[in-house]
Coordinates of C-alpha atoms and ligand atoms in Angstrom, one line a residue:
Chain Z
M21 CA -4.1 21.4 10.6
A22 CA -1.4 22.0 13.0
G23 CA 0.1 24.9 11.2
A24 CA 4.0 25.5 11.8
R25 CA 6.2 22.4 13.2
I26 CA 9.3 23.1 14.5
S27 CA 12.4 20.4 15.9
V28 CA 15.3 22.4 17.4
P29 CA 17.2 21.7 20.1
S30 CA 17.4 24.0 23.2
R31 CA 20.7 24.1 24.1
A32 CA 23.7 23.7 22.4
R33 CA 27.4 23.6 22.8
S34 CA 29.2 26.9 21.5
G35 CA 30.2 26.3 18.5
E36 CA 28.5 23.3 17.6
V37 CA 26.4 22.8 14.4
I38 CA 22.5 22.1 15.3
S39 CA 20.3 21.0 12.7
I40 CA 17.0 22.4 12.6
K41 CA 13.3 21.3 10.7
T42 CA 10.4 22.8 9.8
L43 CA 7.1 22.0 8.5
F44 CA 4.1 24.4 7.7
S45 CA 0.7 22.8 7.0
H46 CA 0.0 24.8 3.7
P47 CA -1.9 23.7 0.2
M48 CA 1.1 25.2 -1.8
E49 CA -2.3 25.9 -4.4
T50 CA -0.8 26.4 -8.0
G51 CA -3.1 28.8 -9.9
Y52 CA -2.4 26.1 -12.4
R53 CA -5.5 23.5 -11.3
R54 CA -9.1 23.6 -12.2
D55 CA -11.3 22.2 -10.0
A56 CA -14.4 19.7 -10.9
L57 CA -16.6 22.4 -13.0
G58 CA -13.8 23.6 -14.9
L59 CA -13.0 26.7 -13.0
A60 CA -9.4 27.6 -12.1
I61 CA -8.6 26.9 -8.6
P62 CA -7.1 30.4 -7.5
R63 CA -2.9 30.3 -6.3
D64 CA -2.7 30.1 -2.6
I65 CA 1.1 30.0 -1.9
V66 CA 3.5 30.6 0.6
S67 CA 6.2 32.7 -0.8
E68 CA 9.1 33.5 1.8
F69 CA 10.1 31.7 4.4
V70 CA 13.3 33.0 6.8
C71 CA 14.6 32.0 10.2
S72 CA 16.9 34.3 11.7
Y73 CA 19.0 33.8 14.9
D74 CA 19.6 36.8 17.3
G75 CA 17.8 39.4 14.9
R76 CA 20.5 37.7 11.8
A77 CA 19.0 35.9 9.2
V78 CA 20.3 32.5 8.5
F79 CA 18.3 30.6 6.1
R80 CA 16.0 32.2 3.9
A81 CA 14.0 30.3 0.9
E82 CA 11.5 31.8 -1.8
L83 CA 8.9 29.9 -3.0
N84 CA 7.4 29.6 -6.3
P85 CA 4.3 27.4 -7.6
G86 CA 4.8 24.0 -8.1
I87 CA 6.7 23.6 -4.6
A88 CA 4.8 20.7 -3.1
A89 CA 2.3 21.0 -0.2
N90 CA 3.8 21.3 3.4
P91 CA 6.6 23.2 3.0
Y92 CA 9.6 21.6 4.8
F93 CA 12.7 23.0 5.8
A94 CA 16.0 21.2 7.1
F95 CA 19.0 23.1 7.8
S96 CA 22.4 23.1 10.5
V97 CA 23.3 26.6 12.0
R98 CA 26.3 26.9 14.1
A99 CA 25.3 28.0 17.7
D100 CA 27.8 30.5 18.9
R101 CA 25.6 32.5 21.4
S102 CA 22.6 32.1 23.4
G103 CA 19.9 33.6 21.8
T104 CA 16.2 34.0 20.0
L105 CA 15.9 31.7 16.7
E106 CA 13.0 33.2 14.8
F107 CA 11.4 31.7 11.5
R108 CA 8.4 33.7 9.6
W109 CA 6.7 32.8 6.5
T110 CA 5.0 34.6 4.3
D111 CA 2.5 34.3 2.2
Q112 CA 1.6 35.6 -1.5
D113 CA -0.8 38.2 0.7
G114 CA 1.5 39.4 2.9
N115 CA 0.4 37.4 6.1
V116 CA 3.0 36.6 7.8
T117 CA 3.1 33.5 10.9
V118 CA 5.8 33.6 13.1
E119 CA 7.2 31.5 15.7
T120 CA 9.8 31.4 18.0
R121 CA 12.6 29.1 19.9
E122 CA 14.8 30.4 22.8
L123 CA 18.5 28.8 22.0
A124 CA 20.8 28.6 25.3
V125 CA 24.1 28.3 24.0
E126 CA 27.1 26.9 26.8
P127 CA 30.4 27.7 26.3
Chain U
M22 CA -19.2 -6.0 -14.2
T23 CA -20.3 -5.6 -18.4
N24 CA -16.3 -5.1 -19.4
R25 CA -15.2 -8.2 -17.5
R26 CA -18.1 -10.9 -18.5
S27 CA -17.2 -9.7 -22.3
L28 CA -13.9 -10.5 -22.1
L29 CA -14.2 -13.8 -20.5
I30 CA -16.8 -14.5 -22.8
G31 CA -14.8 -13.7 -26.0
G32 CA -12.1 -14.4 -24.2
L33 CA -13.1 -18.5 -23.2
A34 CA -13.8 -19.0 -27.4
A35 CA -11.2 -18.1 -29.5
P36 CA -8.3 -19.0 -27.8
L37 CA -8.6 -22.6 -28.0
A38 CA -9.1 -22.9 -32.1
G39 CA -5.3 -22.0 -33.2
C40 CA -4.5 -24.6 -30.5
A41 CA -6.6 -27.7 -32.6
G42 CA -4.6 -28.7 -35.2
R43 CA -0.7 -28.7 -33.4
G44 CA -1.1 -32.6 -32.9
A45 CA 2.5 -33.7 -32.0
S46 CA 3.8 -30.6 -31.6
P47 CA 5.3 -30.5 -27.9
A48 CA 2.9 -29.0 -25.2
A49 CA 3.5 -25.3 -24.3
R50 CA 5.4 -24.5 -20.8
V51 CA 3.4 -21.5 -18.9
V52 CA 5.1 -21.0 -15.5
V53 CA 3.5 -19.1 -12.8
I54 CA 5.9 -18.1 -9.9
G55 CA 3.9 -17.3 -6.7
G56 CA 0.3 -18.9 -5.9
G57 CA -1.1 -15.5 -4.3
F58 CA -4.8 -14.3 -5.5
A59 CA -2.4 -13.0 -9.0
G60 CA -0.7 -16.2 -9.7
A61 CA -3.1 -19.2 -7.9
S62 CA -5.8 -17.2 -10.5
A63 CA -3.6 -17.1 -13.8
A64 CA -2.6 -20.6 -13.4
G65 CA -6.4 -21.8 -12.9
T66 CA -7.6 -19.1 -15.8
L67 CA -4.5 -20.7 -18.3
R68 CA -5.8 -24.3 -17.2
Q69 CA -9.3 -23.4 -18.1
L70 CA -8.2 -21.5 -21.3
A71 CA -5.8 -23.9 -22.9
P72 CA -6.3 -27.6 -21.2
E73 CA -3.4 -28.3 -24.0
V74 CA -0.7 -26.2 -22.3
D75 CA 1.6 -27.5 -19.3
V76 CA 1.3 -25.1 -16.7
T77 CA 3.1 -24.9 -13.8
L78 CA 2.7 -23.3 -10.6
I79 CA 5.9 -22.6 -8.3
E80 CA 5.2 -21.8 -4.3
P81 CA 6.9 -22.5 -1.4
N82 CA 4.1 -22.4 1.3
P83 CA 1.4 -25.3 1.2
V84 CA -1.4 -23.4 2.3
Y85 CA -2.3 -19.8 1.2
T86 CA -2.7 -17.4 3.9
A87 CA -5.4 -14.7 2.1
C88 CA -5.0 -10.4 3.5
P89 CA -8.5 -9.2 2.8
F90 CA -10.6 -9.9 6.2
S91 CA -7.4 -10.4 8.2
N92 CA -7.9 -7.1 10.2
L93 CA -11.1 -8.9 11.3
V94 CA -8.8 -11.7 12.9
I95 CA -6.6 -8.6 14.8
A96 CA -9.8 -7.3 16.0
G97 CA -10.4 -11.0 17.1
E98 CA -13.8 -11.5 14.9
R99 CA -12.3 -14.0 13.2
R100 CA -9.8 -17.4 13.0
L101 CA -7.0 -17.2 11.0
D102 CA -7.7 -20.4 9.5
A103 CA -10.7 -19.1 7.9
Q104 CA -8.4 -17.3 5.7
Q105 CA -6.1 -20.4 4.9
F106 CA -6.2 -21.7 1.9
S107 CA -4.5 -24.9 0.0
Y108 CA -3.8 -25.8 -3.1
Q109 CA -5.1 -29.5 -3.6
N110 CA -7.9 -28.1 -6.1
L111 CA -5.3 -26.7 -8.4
K112 CA -3.2 -29.6 -8.4
A113 CA -6.4 -31.7 -8.6
A114 CA -7.2 -29.7 -12.0
G115 CA -4.1 -30.6 -13.8
I116 CA -2.0 -28.0 -12.6
N117 CA 2.2 -29.1 -12.0
L118 CA 2.2 -27.4 -8.4
V119 CA 6.0 -27.4 -7.3
Q120 CA 6.3 -26.5 -3.6
Q121 CA 9.6 -24.2 -3.5
R122 CA 10.6 -20.9 -3.8
A123 CA 12.0 -19.6 -6.9
T124 CA 15.3 -18.5 -6.3
D125 CA 16.7 -17.1 -9.9
V126 CA 15.4 -16.5 -13.1
D127 CA 17.2 -16.2 -16.2
P128 CA 14.8 -14.7 -19.0
A129 CA 18.0 -15.5 -21.5
T130 CA 17.4 -19.1 -21.7
R131 CA 14.0 -19.0 -20.1
Q132 CA 14.8 -20.7 -17.3
V133 CA 13.6 -20.6 -13.3
V134 CA 15.6 -21.7 -10.7
L135 CA 14.5 -23.5 -7.9
E136 CA 15.7 -23.3 -3.8
N137 CA 16.7 -27.1 -4.9
R138 CA 18.1 -26.2 -7.6
Q139 CA 15.8 -27.8 -10.2
V140 CA 15.7 -26.1 -13.0
I141 CA 12.5 -25.1 -14.7
A142 CA 12.4 -24.1 -18.2
Y143 CA 9.4 -22.4 -20.1
D144 CA 8.0 -20.5 -23.2
K145 CA 6.0 -18.1 -20.9
L146 CA 6.6 -17.0 -17.5
I147 CA 4.3 -15.2 -15.4
M148 CA 5.3 -13.5 -12.3
A149 CA 3.2 -12.9 -9.5
P150 CA 5.1 -13.0 -6.2
G151 CA 3.7 -10.2 -4.5
I152 CA 6.0 -7.6 -2.2
D153 CA 8.7 -7.7 0.2
F154 CA 9.2 -5.4 2.9
Q155 CA 11.3 -2.2 2.2
W156 CA 13.3 -2.1 5.6
T157 CA 14.4 1.7 4.9
I158 CA 13.1 3.3 8.4
P159 CA 15.9 3.6 10.7
G160 CA 15.7 1.1 13.7
L161 CA 13.5 -1.5 11.8
S162 CA 14.3 -4.5 10.8
A163 CA 13.3 -8.0 9.7
G164 CA 14.6 -8.8 12.9
N165 CA 12.5 -7.4 15.4
A166 CA 9.7 -6.3 13.3
D167 CA 7.6 -8.7 16.1
R168 CA 7.8 -5.7 18.3
M169 CA 5.4 -3.4 16.1
P170 CA 3.7 -6.3 14.0
H171 CA 3.2 -4.9 10.4
A172 CA 0.9 -7.9 9.5
W173 CA 0.9 -6.4 5.9
R174 CA 1.5 -10.5 5.0
A175 CA -0.8 -12.4 7.0
G176 CA 0.0 -15.7 9.2
A177 CA 2.2 -15.2 12.2
Q178 CA 1.9 -11.5 12.2
T179 CA -1.5 -11.0 12.1
V180 CA -2.3 -13.2 15.2
L181 CA 0.8 -11.7 16.9
L182 CA -1.2 -7.9 16.8
R183 CA -3.9 -10.0 17.9
D184 CA -2.4 -10.8 20.9
Q185 CA -0.6 -7.7 21.4
L186 CA -3.8 -6.1 21.9
R187 CA -5.3 -8.5 23.9
G188 CA -2.7 -7.8 26.4
M189 CA -2.8 -4.0 25.8
R190 CA -2.8 -2.4 29.5
P191 CA -6.0 -0.2 30.0
G192 CA -6.0 3.1 28.5
G193 CA -3.0 1.9 26.8
T194 CA -2.2 3.6 23.0
F195 CA -1.6 1.7 19.9
V196 CA 0.3 3.3 17.2
M197 CA 0.3 2.5 13.8
S198 CA 2.6 4.0 10.8
I199 CA 1.5 4.1 7.4
P200 CA 3.8 4.4 4.0
E201 CA 3.6 6.7 1.1
A202 CA 1.6 5.1 -2.2
P203 CA 2.4 2.9 -3.1
Y204 CA 1.8 -0.1 -1.1
R205 CA -0.3 -3.3 -0.8
C206 CA -3.9 -2.2 -0.4
P207 CA -4.6 1.3 -0.2
P208 CA -7.3 1.0 2.2
G209 CA -6.1 -1.5 4.9
P210 CA -4.7 0.7 7.4
Y211 CA -7.4 2.1 8.2
E212 CA -9.5 -0.9 8.0
R213 CA -7.3 -1.8 10.3
A214 CA -7.5 1.4 12.3
S215 CA -11.5 0.8 12.5
L216 CA -11.7 -2.9 13.5
I217 CA -9.3 -2.4 16.1
A218 CA -11.2 0.6 17.8
H219 CA -14.1 -1.8 17.3
Y220 CA -12.6 -4.3 19.7
L221 CA -11.1 -1.7 21.9
K222 CA -14.4 0.0 22.7
Q223 CA -15.7 -3.3 24.0
H224 CA -12.8 -4.6 25.9
N225 CA -10.0 -1.4 26.6
P226 CA -12.9 1.2 25.8
K227 CA -10.2 4.2 27.5
A228 CA -7.2 3.2 24.5
K229 CA -6.7 5.0 22.0
V230 CA -6.3 4.9 18.4
L231 CA -3.0 6.9 17.0
L232 CA -2.2 7.0 13.5
L233 CA 0.6 8.3 11.7
D234 CA 0.7 9.0 8.0
G235 CA 3.0 9.9 5.8
K236 CA 0.3 11.3 3.3
D237 CA -2.2 14.2 3.9
Q238 CA -5.2 12.1 1.7
F239 CA -6.0 8.7 1.7
S240 CA -8.7 6.4 0.3
K241 CA -12.4 6.7 1.3
M242 CA -11.0 9.7 3.8
S243 CA -14.1 11.3 3.9
L244 CA -16.4 7.8 4.8
F245 CA -13.7 6.4 7.0
R246 CA -13.3 10.1 9.1
A247 CA -17.1 10.4 9.5
A248 CA -17.2 6.5 10.2
W249 CA -14.2 6.7 13.3
T250 CA -16.9 10.1 14.9
T251 CA -20.2 7.7 14.6
L252 CA -18.9 4.4 15.7
Y253 CA -15.8 5.6 18.4
G254 CA -15.7 8.7 19.1
D255 CA -12.6 10.5 20.0
M256 CA -10.6 7.2 20.4
V257 CA -9.1 6.7 16.8
E258 CA -7.0 10.2 15.9
W259 CA -5.2 10.6 12.2
Q260 CA -2.3 12.9 11.8
G261 CA -1.0 13.5 8.2
A262 CA 2.0 14.7 6.2
A263 CA 0.8 18.3 7.1
D264 CA 0.8 17.4 10.6
G265 CA 4.0 16.4 10.3
A266 CA 3.4 12.8 10.9
R267 CA 5.6 11.0 9.0
V268 CA 7.5 7.9 10.7
V269 CA 11.5 8.6 9.9
E270 CA 13.0 6.5 12.9
V271 CA 11.7 4.1 15.7
D272 CA 12.9 2.5 18.5
A273 CA 11.5 -0.9 18.6
G274 CA 12.9 -1.8 21.9
N275 CA 10.7 0.5 23.7
R276 CA 7.7 0.9 20.9
T277 CA 8.8 4.4 20.1
L278 CA 8.3 6.3 17.0
H279 CA 9.8 9.3 15.7
T280 CA 8.1 11.8 13.4
D281 CA 10.5 15.2 12.5
F282 CA 8.9 16.9 15.4
E283 CA 8.0 14.4 17.9
S284 CA 8.0 10.8 20.0
V285 CA 5.3 8.7 21.1
S286 CA 5.6 5.7 22.7
A287 CA 3.2 3.3 22.0
D288 CA 2.0 0.0 24.1
V289 CA 1.5 -1.4 21.0
A290 CA 2.5 -0.5 17.9
S291 CA 1.9 -1.5 13.9
V292 CA 4.7 0.0 11.6
I293 CA 3.9 -0.9 7.8
P294 CA 6.9 -0.7 6.3
P295 CA 7.5 0.8 2.6
Q296 CA 7.1 -2.4 0.5
R297 CA 8.6 -3.3 -3.1
A298 CA 7.7 -6.0 -5.4
A299 CA 9.6 -9.2 -4.1
A300 CA 12.9 -10.0 -4.6
I301 CA 12.5 -12.4 -7.0
A302 CA 11.4 -9.9 -9.7
E303 CA 15.0 -8.2 -9.0
R304 CA 16.4 -11.4 -9.1
A305 CA 14.8 -11.8 -12.7
G306 CA 15.4 -8.3 -14.1
V307 CA 11.6 -7.2 -14.3
A308 CA 11.9 -4.6 -11.3
D309 CA 13.1 -0.6 -11.8
A310 CA 14.9 1.4 -9.6
S311 CA 11.5 2.2 -8.2
G312 CA 11.1 -1.6 -6.9
W313 CA 8.2 -2.7 -8.9
C314 CA 7.5 -3.9 -12.5
P315 CA 7.0 -1.8 -15.4
I316 CA 4.8 -3.6 -18.1
E317 CA 3.1 -3.1 -21.2
P318 CA -0.6 -2.5 -19.9
R319 CA -2.6 -4.3 -22.6
T320 CA -0.4 -7.9 -21.6
F321 CA 0.8 -7.7 -18.6
A322 CA 4.5 -8.2 -20.4
S323 CA 7.3 -6.9 -18.9
M324 CA 8.7 -3.6 -20.1
L325 CA 11.9 -4.9 -19.6
Q326 CA 12.4 -9.2 -20.6
D327 CA 10.8 -10.5 -23.3
N328 CA 8.4 -13.8 -22.5
V329 CA 7.7 -12.8 -19.0
H330 CA 4.5 -11.2 -17.7
V331 CA 3.8 -9.2 -14.4
I332 CA 1.2 -9.4 -12.2
G333 CA -0.6 -8.7 -9.0
D334 CA 0.8 -6.2 -6.3
A335 CA 4.4 -6.4 -8.0
A336 CA 3.2 -4.9 -11.4
I337 CA 2.8 -1.3 -12.0
A338 CA -0.7 -1.1 -13.0
N339 CA -0.6 2.7 -11.9
A340 CA -4.1 3.7 -11.3
M341 CA -5.5 0.3 -10.3
P342 CA -5.0 -0.5 -6.3
K343 CA -2.6 -3.1 -5.0
S344 CA -5.9 -5.4 -4.7
A345 CA -6.6 -9.2 -4.6
F346 CA -9.6 -8.0 -6.8
A347 CA -7.0 -6.1 -9.6
A348 CA -4.7 -9.0 -8.8
N349 CA -7.6 -11.6 -10.2
A350 CA -8.8 -9.6 -12.7
Q351 CA -5.1 -8.8 -13.9
A352 CA -4.8 -12.7 -13.5
K353 CA -7.2 -13.3 -16.0
L354 CA -6.6 -10.7 -18.8
C355 CA -2.4 -12.2 -18.8
A356 CA -3.5 -15.7 -19.0
L357 CA -5.5 -15.0 -22.1
Q358 CA -3.1 -12.4 -23.6
V359 CA -0.7 -15.7 -22.7
V360 CA -2.3 -17.9 -24.7
K361 CA -3.2 -15.5 -27.2
A362 CA 0.4 -14.9 -27.7
L363 CA 1.6 -18.9 -27.7
N364 CA -1.0 -19.3 -30.5
S365 CA 0.3 -15.7 -32.2
E366 CA -2.5 -14.4 -31.9
T367 CA -3.0 -10.1 -31.7
P368 CA -3.5 -9.5 -27.7
V369 CA -7.0 -8.3 -26.9
T370 CA -7.9 -5.2 -25.0
S371 CA -10.0 -4.9 -22.7
K372 CA -11.1 -2.8 -19.5
L373 CA -10.6 -4.1 -16.1
I374 CA -12.6 -3.4 -13.2
N375 CA -11.6 -3.0 -9.1
T376 CA -13.9 -2.9 -6.0
C377 CA -12.4 -2.3 -2.9
Y378 CA -14.4 -2.8 0.4
S379 CA -13.6 -1.7 4.0
L380 CA -14.9 -2.6 7.1
A381 CA -15.1 0.1 9.4
A382 CA -17.0 -2.2 11.8
P383 CA -17.6 -5.5 11.6
D384 CA -21.4 -4.8 10.0
Y385 CA -20.3 -1.5 8.2
G386 CA -19.4 -1.7 5.2
I387 CA -17.7 0.9 2.5
S388 CA -16.6 0.5 -0.7
V389 CA -14.8 2.2 -3.5
A390 CA -15.1 1.0 -7.5
G391 CA -13.1 2.1 -10.6
V392 CA -13.3 1.0 -14.0
Y393 CA -9.5 1.2 -16.1
A394 CA -8.4 1.0 -19.7
P395 CA -5.1 0.4 -21.2
G396 CA -3.5 3.5 -22.5
D397 CA -0.5 2.6 -24.1
R398 CA 2.2 3.6 -21.0
A399 CA -0.4 3.2 -18.5
W400 CA -3.4 1.2 -17.0
L401 CA -5.7 5.0 -16.8
D402 CA -8.7 5.8 -14.5
V403 CA -12.0 6.1 -17.0
E404 CA -13.2 9.0 -15.6
G405 CA -16.6 9.1 -14.6
A406 CA -17.5 5.1 -14.4
G407 CA -17.0 3.5 -10.5
G408 CA -17.6 5.9 -7.5
V409 CA -17.5 5.3 -3.6
S410 CA -20.1 4.6 -1.2
P411 CA -22.6 7.6 -0.4
L412 CA -22.0 9.6 3.0
D413 CA -25.1 10.1 4.2
A414 CA -26.1 6.5 3.8
D415 CA -28.1 5.2 6.7
I416 CA -27.0 2.3 8.7
A417 CA -29.0 -0.3 6.6
V418 CA -26.3 0.5 4.2
R419 CA -23.3 -0.4 5.6
R420 CA -24.8 -3.4 6.8
A421 CA -25.9 -4.6 3.4
E422 CA -22.0 -3.3 2.7
A423 CA -20.7 -5.6 5.0
G424 CA -22.5 -8.5 3.7
Y425 CA -21.2 -7.8 0.2
A426 CA -17.4 -7.7 1.2
E427 CA -18.2 -10.8 2.7
D428 CA -19.5 -12.5 -0.3
W429 CA -17.2 -10.9 -2.1
F430 CA -14.5 -12.9 -0.5
T431 CA -16.2 -16.4 -0.8
T432 CA -16.8 -16.1 -4.2
I433 CA -13.1 -14.9 -5.2
T434 CA -11.4 -17.7 -3.1
R435 CA -13.8 -20.0 -4.3
E436 CA -13.2 -18.9 -8.0
V437 CA -9.5 -19.0 -7.0
F438 CA -8.6 -21.7 -5.0
G439 CA -11.8 -23.9 -5.5
Ligands
FAD515 C1 -4.8 -6.2 5.9 C2 -5.1 -6.0 4.8 C3 -6.3 -6.5 3.9 C4 -6.2 -6.5 2.7 N1 -8.1 -6.2 2.5 C5 -8.2 -6.3 1.0 C6 -9.3 -6.1 0.5 O1 -10.2 -6.7 1.6 N2 -9.5 -6.5 -0.8 C7 -8.9 -6.6 -1.9 O2 -9.2 -6.7 -2.8 N3 -7.3 -6.9 -1.6 C8 -6.9 -6.2 0.0 N4 -5.9 -6.5 0.3 C9 -4.8 -6.7 -0.9 C10 -4.3 -8.2 -1.0 O3 -4.2 -8.9 -0.3 C11 -3.2 -8.2 -2.4 O4 -3.3 -7.3 -3.3 C12 -3.3 -9.3 -2.8 O5 -2.7 -10.3 -1.7 C13 -2.1 -9.1 -4.4 O6 -2.0 -10.4 -4.7 P1 -0.6 -11.4 -5.3 O7 -0.9 -12.4 -5.9 O8 -0.1 -10.1 -6.2 O9 0.5 -11.4 -4.0 P2 0.5 -12.5 -2.8 O10 -0.9 -12.5 -2.5 O11 1.1 -12.0 -2.1 O12 1.2 -13.7 -3.2 C14 2.2 -13.7 -3.8 C15 2.4 -15.5 -3.6 O13 3.8 -15.2 -4.1 C16 4.7 -16.3 -3.4 N5 6.2 -15.7 -3.5 C17 7.0 -15.0 -3.1 N6 8.2 -15.2 -3.7 C18 8.3 -16.0 -4.0 C19 9.3 -16.8 -5.2 N7 10.6 -16.2 -5.1 N8 9.3 -18.0 -5.5 C20 7.8 -18.5 -5.6 N9 6.9 -18.0 -5.0 C21 6.9 -16.8 -4.5 C22 4.2 -15.8 -2.0 O14 5.3 -16.9 -0.9 C23 2.8 -15.9 -2.5 O15 2.2 -17.1 -2.0 C24 -5.5 -6.7 1.9 C25 -4.1 -6.8 2.3 C26 -3.6 -6.4 3.6 C27 -1.9 -6.5 3.9

């Protein structure tokens, strides 16, 4: 398992709309399935994903049971200043995975 | 086995009775499109079950090149001509062989149009045209596919991929892109990876085999992965959807494959494109929005057109995999149902079986078997029946299964092509 994967350019021109893709390896177990012995498989999901740009949330998603394994998000952000992009996945138990990428913006 | 045997015994005896009294009425005409495992089996079975029926098989190629075992050709362990079968025996059995491509089907007037503009009328049509590729991966097209041969229809590309591997630089990387389901032969890509690793281990031991997969799970996954470690150490690396490994674009010119997160440059590549039923299915109006052909499970009658049946890879048989074994089993059942329909008899209800053998090395076989029952809307897996080879079997078992695989191929091709 690769954990989090992120595709984001390292530099952009000011005002440019950049595309960001993220994938988080996770089974997204719904809690509604049963195993071979008929026992309920406990729910195990990522419940929130937030991308912040220079400290400000620019993309946020709430995830619920039924969303497919390995949640994948593709979204766009307007690059207007150099700064840190932070990607934060939080699971149902509050465990947090954080990744960051630096974005250099040229005027 | 029991199910298939009882079907054939029940089937052979019954349908002929109804035809005996027909006397002067013109022979019923059944036309089959496609002379692969499905179509050739259907034509041959019809001939056996109902000698009075006029059977026509439309197939453009004079020789059929079989896919099962073609991965051995890629690995340099088998000649392509061992994969090739002529239609002469089917012809000798009294089947009208028309060496043409069907270009159109009009279910309203019950006619097939051929490339040479000839028109063939039918009472019942069985469509078994196999697959076509969907050129939906940006950068890949029918025109440049030879740069990254799919070899997913056996023939020229099979030999091409073999030769590209032979010419690969020492320590090079072979990369394969594997589509999401459904596609022809679910375990086929992993067998290919294994046999290519077998070849490289001997001729290019520092080389790598990298699999970029659109799925998280695959057929016989634990058996394949265990075999790769045992036989090839760390030569074979598999990345799945959870690794973000789905190929979203390729650059055929410099053999680069792009996932959402990475670019991989290959020395030799095989990109297996997504697939759909062959184009004639859409012309005939038997394919749905998925590109495949919905059928009434018990009889393989098209859900979309009257008097047309669809079998083999082109059909949506749900739990049944797209395999030569399944195509042959479906063909025999469908032929029986067509004869029953011509005789105004009610269709039978029969289960079908499938076994897919794969080679993790030429003398290392693994298998998965299933039993399938026709539900109202779908072919369903009979739970608890069938199964896969044990994970902890010793090498003698693997060798025996490789032998069974070869026996299966010999038996089925003899049965179908004579
Ligand atoms: C690498 C590889 C390995 C495989 N290994 C196995 C295995 O070990 N075991 C197994 O069971 N299966 C295996 N398969 C799968 C198997 O090859 C297919 O499931 C099988 O060929 C399906 O049979 P079919 O008759 O539906 O299609 P096909 O075999 O593709 O036959 C279709 C025929 O229709 C003809 N046709 C198409 N369009 C027209 C038209 N317009 N007019 C007239 N004719 C037309 C084609 O020329 C072709 O001859 C493998 C496949 C691959 C690619």
